[in-house]
Short mmCIF file of C-alpha atoms in Angstrom, two decimals:
data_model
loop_
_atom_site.label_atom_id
_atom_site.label_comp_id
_atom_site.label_asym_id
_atom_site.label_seq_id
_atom_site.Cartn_x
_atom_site.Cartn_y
_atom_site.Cartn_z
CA UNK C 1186 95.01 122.04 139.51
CA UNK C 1187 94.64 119.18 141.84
CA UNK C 1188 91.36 119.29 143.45
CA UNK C 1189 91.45 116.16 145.78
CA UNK C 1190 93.77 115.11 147.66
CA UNK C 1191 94.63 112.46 150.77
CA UNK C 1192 93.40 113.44 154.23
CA UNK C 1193 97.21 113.53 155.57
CA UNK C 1194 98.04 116.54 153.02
CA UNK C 1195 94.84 118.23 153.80
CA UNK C 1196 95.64 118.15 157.31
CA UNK C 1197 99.06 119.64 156.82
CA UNK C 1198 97.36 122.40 154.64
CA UNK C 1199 94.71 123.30 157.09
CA UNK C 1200 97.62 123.56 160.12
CA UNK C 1201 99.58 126.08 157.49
CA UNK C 1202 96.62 128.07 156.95
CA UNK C 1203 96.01 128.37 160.55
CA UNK C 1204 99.32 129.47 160.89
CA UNK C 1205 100.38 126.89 163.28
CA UNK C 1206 103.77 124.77 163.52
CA UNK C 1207 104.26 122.57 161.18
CA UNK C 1208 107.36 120.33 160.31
CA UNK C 1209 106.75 120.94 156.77
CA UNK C 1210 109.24 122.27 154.11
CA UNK C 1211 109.50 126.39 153.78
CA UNK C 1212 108.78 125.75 149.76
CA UNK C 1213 105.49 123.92 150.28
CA UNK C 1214 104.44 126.36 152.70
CA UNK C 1215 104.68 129.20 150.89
CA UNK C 1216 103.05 127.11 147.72
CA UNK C 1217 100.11 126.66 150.36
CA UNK C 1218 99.90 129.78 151.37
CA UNK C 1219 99.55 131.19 147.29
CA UNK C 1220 97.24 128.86 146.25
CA UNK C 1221 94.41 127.74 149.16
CA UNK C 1222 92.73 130.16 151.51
CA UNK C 1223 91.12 129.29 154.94
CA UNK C 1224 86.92 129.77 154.82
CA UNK C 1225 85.34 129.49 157.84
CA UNK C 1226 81.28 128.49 157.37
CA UNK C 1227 79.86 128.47 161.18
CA UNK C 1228 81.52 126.12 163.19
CA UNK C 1229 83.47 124.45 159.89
CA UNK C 1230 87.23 125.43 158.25
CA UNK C 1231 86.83 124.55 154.82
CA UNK C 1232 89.99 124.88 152.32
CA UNK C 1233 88.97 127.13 149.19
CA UNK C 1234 91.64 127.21 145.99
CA UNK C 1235 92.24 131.12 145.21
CA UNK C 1236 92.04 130.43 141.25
CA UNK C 1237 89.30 129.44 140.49
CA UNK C 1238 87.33 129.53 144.64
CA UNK C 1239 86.31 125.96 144.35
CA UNK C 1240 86.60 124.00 147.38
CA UNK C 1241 89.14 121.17 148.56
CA UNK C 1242 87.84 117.98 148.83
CA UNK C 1243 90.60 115.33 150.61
CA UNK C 1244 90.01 111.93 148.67
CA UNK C 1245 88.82 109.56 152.00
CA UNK C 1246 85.74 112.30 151.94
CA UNK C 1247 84.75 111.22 148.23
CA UNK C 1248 84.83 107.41 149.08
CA UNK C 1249 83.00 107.72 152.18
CA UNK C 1250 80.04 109.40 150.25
CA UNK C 1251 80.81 107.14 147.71
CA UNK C 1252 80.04 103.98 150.76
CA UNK C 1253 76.91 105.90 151.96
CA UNK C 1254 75.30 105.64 148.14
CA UNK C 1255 75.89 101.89 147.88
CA UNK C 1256 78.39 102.53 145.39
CA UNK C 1257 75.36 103.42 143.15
CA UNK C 1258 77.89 105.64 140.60
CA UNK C 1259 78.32 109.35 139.97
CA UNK C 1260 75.38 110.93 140.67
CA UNK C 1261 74.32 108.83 143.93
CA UNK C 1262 78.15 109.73 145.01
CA UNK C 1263 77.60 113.58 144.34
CA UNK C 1264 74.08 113.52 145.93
CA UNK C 1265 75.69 112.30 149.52
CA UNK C 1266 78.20 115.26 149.22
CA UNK C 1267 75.97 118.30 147.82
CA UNK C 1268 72.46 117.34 148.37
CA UNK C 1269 71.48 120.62 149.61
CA UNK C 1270 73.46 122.60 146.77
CA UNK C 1271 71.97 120.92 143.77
CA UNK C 1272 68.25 121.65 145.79
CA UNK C 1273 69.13 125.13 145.29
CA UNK C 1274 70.34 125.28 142.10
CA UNK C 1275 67.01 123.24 141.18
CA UNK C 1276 65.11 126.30 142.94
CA UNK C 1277 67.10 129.06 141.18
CA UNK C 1278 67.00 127.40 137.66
CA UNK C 1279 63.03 126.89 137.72
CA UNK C 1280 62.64 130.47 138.97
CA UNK C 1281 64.78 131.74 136.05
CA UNK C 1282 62.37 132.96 132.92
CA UNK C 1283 65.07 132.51 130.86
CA UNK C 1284 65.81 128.63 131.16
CA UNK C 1285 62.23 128.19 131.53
CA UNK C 1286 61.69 129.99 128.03
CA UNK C 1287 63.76 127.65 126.21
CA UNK C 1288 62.64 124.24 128.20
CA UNK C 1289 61.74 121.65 126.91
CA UNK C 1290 59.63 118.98 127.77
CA UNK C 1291 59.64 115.32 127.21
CA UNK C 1292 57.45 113.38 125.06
CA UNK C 1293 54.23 111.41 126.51
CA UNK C 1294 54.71 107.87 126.11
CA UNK C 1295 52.46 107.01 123.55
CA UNK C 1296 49.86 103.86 124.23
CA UNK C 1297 47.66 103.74 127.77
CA UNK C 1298 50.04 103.17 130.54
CA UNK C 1299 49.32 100.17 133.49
CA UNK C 1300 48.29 101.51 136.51
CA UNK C 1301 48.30 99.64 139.69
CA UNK C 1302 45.71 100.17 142.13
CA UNK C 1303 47.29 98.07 144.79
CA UNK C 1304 49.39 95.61 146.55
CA UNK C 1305 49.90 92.22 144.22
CA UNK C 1306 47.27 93.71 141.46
CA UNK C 1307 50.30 92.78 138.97
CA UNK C 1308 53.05 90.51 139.81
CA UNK C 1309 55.86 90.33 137.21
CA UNK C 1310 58.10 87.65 136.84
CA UNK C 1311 61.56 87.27 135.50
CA UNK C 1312 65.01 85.07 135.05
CA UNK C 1313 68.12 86.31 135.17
CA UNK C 1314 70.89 83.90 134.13
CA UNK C 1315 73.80 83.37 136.19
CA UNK C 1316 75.26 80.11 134.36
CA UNK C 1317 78.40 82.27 133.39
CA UNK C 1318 79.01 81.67 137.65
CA UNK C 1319 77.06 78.88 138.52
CA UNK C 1320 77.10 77.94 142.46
CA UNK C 1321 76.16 75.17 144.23
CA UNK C 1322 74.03 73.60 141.74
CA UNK C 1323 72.46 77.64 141.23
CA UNK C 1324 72.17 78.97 137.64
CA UNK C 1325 69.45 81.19 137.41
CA UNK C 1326 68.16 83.76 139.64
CA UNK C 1327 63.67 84.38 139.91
CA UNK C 1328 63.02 87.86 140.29
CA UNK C 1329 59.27 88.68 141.47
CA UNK C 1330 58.29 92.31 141.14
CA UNK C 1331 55.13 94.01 142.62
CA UNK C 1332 54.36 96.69 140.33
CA UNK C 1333 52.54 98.63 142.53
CA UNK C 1334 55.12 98.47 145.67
CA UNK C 1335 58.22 97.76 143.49
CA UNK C 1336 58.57 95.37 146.19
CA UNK C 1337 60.91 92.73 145.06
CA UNK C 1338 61.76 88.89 145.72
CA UNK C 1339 64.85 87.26 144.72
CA UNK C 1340 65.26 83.70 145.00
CA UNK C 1341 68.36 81.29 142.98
CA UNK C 1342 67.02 78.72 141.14
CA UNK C 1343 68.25 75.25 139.64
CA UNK C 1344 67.35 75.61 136.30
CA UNK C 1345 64.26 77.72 134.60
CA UNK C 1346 61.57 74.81 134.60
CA UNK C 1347 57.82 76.47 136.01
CA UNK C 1348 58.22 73.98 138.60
CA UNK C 1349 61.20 75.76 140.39
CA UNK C 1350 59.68 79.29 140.18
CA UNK C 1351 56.46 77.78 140.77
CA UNK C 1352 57.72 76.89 144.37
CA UNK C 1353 58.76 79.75 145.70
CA UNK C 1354 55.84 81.44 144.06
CA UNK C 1355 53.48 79.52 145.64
CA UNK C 1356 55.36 80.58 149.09
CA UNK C 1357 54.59 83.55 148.54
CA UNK C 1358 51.20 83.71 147.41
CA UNK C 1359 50.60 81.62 150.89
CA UNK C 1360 51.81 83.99 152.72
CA UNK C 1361 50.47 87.53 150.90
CA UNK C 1362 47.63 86.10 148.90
CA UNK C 1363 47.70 85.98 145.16
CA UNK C 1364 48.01 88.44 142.36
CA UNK C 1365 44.96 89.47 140.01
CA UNK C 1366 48.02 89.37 137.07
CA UNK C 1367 50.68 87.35 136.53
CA UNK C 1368 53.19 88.53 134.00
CA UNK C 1369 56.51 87.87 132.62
CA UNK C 1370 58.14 88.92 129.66
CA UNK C 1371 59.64 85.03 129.11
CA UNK C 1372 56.09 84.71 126.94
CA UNK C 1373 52.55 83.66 127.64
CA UNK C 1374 53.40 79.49 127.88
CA UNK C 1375 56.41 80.39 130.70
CA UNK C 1376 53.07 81.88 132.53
CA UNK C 1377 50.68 79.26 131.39
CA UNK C 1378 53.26 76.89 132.74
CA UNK C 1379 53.60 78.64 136.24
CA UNK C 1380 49.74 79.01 136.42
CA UNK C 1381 48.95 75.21 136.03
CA UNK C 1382 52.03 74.08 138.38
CA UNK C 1383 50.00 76.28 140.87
CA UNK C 1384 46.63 75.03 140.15
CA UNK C 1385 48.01 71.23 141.08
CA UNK C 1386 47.74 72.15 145.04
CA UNK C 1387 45.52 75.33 144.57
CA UNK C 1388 42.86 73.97 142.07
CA UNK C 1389 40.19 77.14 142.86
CA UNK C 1390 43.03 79.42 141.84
CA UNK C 1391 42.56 82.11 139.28
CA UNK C 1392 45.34 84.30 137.90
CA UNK C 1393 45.19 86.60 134.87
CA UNK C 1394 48.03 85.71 132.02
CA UNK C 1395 49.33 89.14 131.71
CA UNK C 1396 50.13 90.38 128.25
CA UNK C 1397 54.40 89.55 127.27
CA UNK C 1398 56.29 92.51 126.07
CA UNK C 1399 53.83 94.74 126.99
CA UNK C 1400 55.36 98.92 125.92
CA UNK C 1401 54.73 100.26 129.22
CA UNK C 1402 55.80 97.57 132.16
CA UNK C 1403 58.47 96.04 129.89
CA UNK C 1404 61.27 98.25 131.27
CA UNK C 1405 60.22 98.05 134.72
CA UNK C 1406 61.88 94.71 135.83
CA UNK C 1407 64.12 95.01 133.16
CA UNK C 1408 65.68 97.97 134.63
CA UNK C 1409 65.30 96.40 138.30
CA UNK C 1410 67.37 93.12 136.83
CA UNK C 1411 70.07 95.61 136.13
CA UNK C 1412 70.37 97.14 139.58
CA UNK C 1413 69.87 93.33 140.94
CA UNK C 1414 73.06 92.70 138.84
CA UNK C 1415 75.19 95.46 139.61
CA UNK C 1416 74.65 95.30 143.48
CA UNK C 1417 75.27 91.71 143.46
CA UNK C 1418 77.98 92.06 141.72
CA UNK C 1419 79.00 94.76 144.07
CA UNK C 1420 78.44 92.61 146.93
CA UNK C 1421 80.26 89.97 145.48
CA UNK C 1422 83.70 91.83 145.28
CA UNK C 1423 83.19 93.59 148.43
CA UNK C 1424 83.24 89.82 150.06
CA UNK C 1425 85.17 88.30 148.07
CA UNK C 1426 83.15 85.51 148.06
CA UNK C 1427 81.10 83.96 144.44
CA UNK C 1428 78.00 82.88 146.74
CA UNK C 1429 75.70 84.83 145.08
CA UNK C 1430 72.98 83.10 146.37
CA UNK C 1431 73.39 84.46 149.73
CA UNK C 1432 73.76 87.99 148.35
CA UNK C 1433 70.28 87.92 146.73
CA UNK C 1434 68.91 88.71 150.85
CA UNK C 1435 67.81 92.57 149.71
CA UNK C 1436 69.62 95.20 151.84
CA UNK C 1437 66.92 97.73 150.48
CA UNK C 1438 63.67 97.50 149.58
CA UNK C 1439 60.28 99.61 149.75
CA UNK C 1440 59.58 97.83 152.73
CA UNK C 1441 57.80 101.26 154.48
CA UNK C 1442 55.24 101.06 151.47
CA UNK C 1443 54.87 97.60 151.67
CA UNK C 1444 54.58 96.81 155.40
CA UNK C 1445 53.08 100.22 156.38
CA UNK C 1446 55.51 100.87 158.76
CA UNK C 1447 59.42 101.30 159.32
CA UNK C 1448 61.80 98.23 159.25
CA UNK C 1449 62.80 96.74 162.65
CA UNK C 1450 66.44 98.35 162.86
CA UNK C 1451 66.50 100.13 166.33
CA UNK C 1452 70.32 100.85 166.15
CA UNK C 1453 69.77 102.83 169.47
CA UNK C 1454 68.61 99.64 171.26
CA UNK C 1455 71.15 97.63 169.67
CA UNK C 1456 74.33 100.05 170.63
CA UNK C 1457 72.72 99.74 174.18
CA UNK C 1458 72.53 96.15 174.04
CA UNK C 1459 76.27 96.18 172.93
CA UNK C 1460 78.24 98.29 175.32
CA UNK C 1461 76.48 96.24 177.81
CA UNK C 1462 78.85 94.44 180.05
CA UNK C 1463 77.55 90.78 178.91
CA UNK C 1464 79.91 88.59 177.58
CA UNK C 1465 77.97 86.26 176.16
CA UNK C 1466 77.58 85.30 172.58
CA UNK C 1467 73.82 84.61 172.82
CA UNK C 1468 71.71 86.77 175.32
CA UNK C 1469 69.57 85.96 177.12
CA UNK C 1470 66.50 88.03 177.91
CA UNK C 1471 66.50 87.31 181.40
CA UNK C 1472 70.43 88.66 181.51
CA UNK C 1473 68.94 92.04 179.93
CA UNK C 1474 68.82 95.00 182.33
CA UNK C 1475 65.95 96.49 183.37
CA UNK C 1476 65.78 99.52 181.43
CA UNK C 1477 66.40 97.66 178.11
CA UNK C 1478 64.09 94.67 179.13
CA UNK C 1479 61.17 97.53 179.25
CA UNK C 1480 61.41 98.12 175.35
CA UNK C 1481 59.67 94.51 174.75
CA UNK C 1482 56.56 95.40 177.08
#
């Protein structure tokens, strides 16, 4: 049993179901009429299969949930279409004695885990090596990691010397002070190496070499070099473009946690701004009308 299926065909089902006129053959109509049922939830028509009462789910549906999850795999893709479902089943399976009888329960990581206290108290540092598509002279991508914030800068890099990380580093030490740790898991001299670069404009500067390989933050940008990966390599097909160096600008971050406030997207403003009449390219503020010029006072 077919369980997706185009938009088109669920269309044509829906119309047969609602017993309206439909050009459609007198075979497939009566297969319709055997093997879906019409379910009406509020103001919605959904189609149900009468086998097995699971619901039809037209194929444009999947891919747009599919879109809204970043194209983050299965389970992101389910969450965007049954969210609220899999909350309740998560409500009625911890209510249940019986599944909560036979639980079981994961293992404590053994060793003393890192805990950060705060913004930039450990700042972990890692490559991730792009040679296999080198760009514009790019073969290596820095990727700075708060480990508080899980805040996250990605910048493309010439080669792996200190000196190159060391730059943009030091750009952003300038502008969010420094960290009390700086660790990476490319070893103690890659740090060393970083830390005396630093010290050649910053001489007063004192940073902590953070302990390589350590158990319990090992995984941490590991994992986040992963998801760097796969989204770039997301973005890359869905541009068609191998500039991955302009794909490293983040389109998510923890930017509330970081910032302490919400990112600077008012899509309200900005539909306003567009289905003004101004054909103009760049706007002027002066060209704004009144009641949109207010937001900026």
């Amino acid at each position: 049993m077919k369980y997706t299926i185009k938009n088109d065909m669920y269309l044509d089902i829906l119309n047969v179901l609602k017993s309206q006129n439909v050009n459609l053959p007198s075979k497939l109509k009566f297969w319709v009429r055997n093997t879906f049922r019409l379910v009406q939830i509020g103001l919605c028509e959904l189609i149900y299969t009468t086998k097995n009462n699971l619901p039809l789910i037209a194929h444009e549906k999947i891919y747009e949930c599919h879109i809204a999850g970043g194209h983050s795999g299965r389970d992101k893709t389910s969450a965007e279409i049954c969210w609220h479902t899999a909350i309740s089943y998560s409500i009625f399976i911890n209510m249940c004695d019986v599944c909560q009888a036979r639980r079981s329960f994961p293992k404590a990581t053994s060793g003393k885990p890192i805990i950060s206290i705060g913004f930039l108290t450990r700042l972990q540092v890692d490559l991730i090596d792009m040679r296999s598509m080198k760009h514009d002279g790019f073969n290596f991508i820095v990727h700075a990691k708060d480990h508080f914030t899980k805040f996250s800068w990605l910048f493309a890099l010439p080669s792996k010397e200190a000196h190159h990380v060391t730059l943009h580093l030091r750009n952003i030490f300038y502008t969010f002070g420094t960290p009390k740790i700086l660790q990476s898991d490319n070893g103690k001299e890659f740090v060393v190496n970083i830390i005396l670069n630093l010290k050649l404009n910053w001489p007063d500067l004192i940073i902590t070499n953070g302990r390589p390989r350590h158990p319990q933050s090992q995984g941490l940008v590991e994992r986040a070099n992963a998801v760097v990966q796969n989204m770039l390599g997301k973005w890359l097909e869905t541009n068609k473009s191998l500039d991955w160096p302009q794909g490293l600008l983040q389109k998510k971050t923890p930017y509330e946690m970081f910032f302490g406030q919400l990112v600077r997207n008012d899509h309200d403003f900005w539909l306003k701004i567009h289905q003004q009449p101004i054909n103009k390219t760049i706007i002027d503020e002066k060209d704004l009308p009144e009641s949109l010029a207010d937001n900026f006072n």
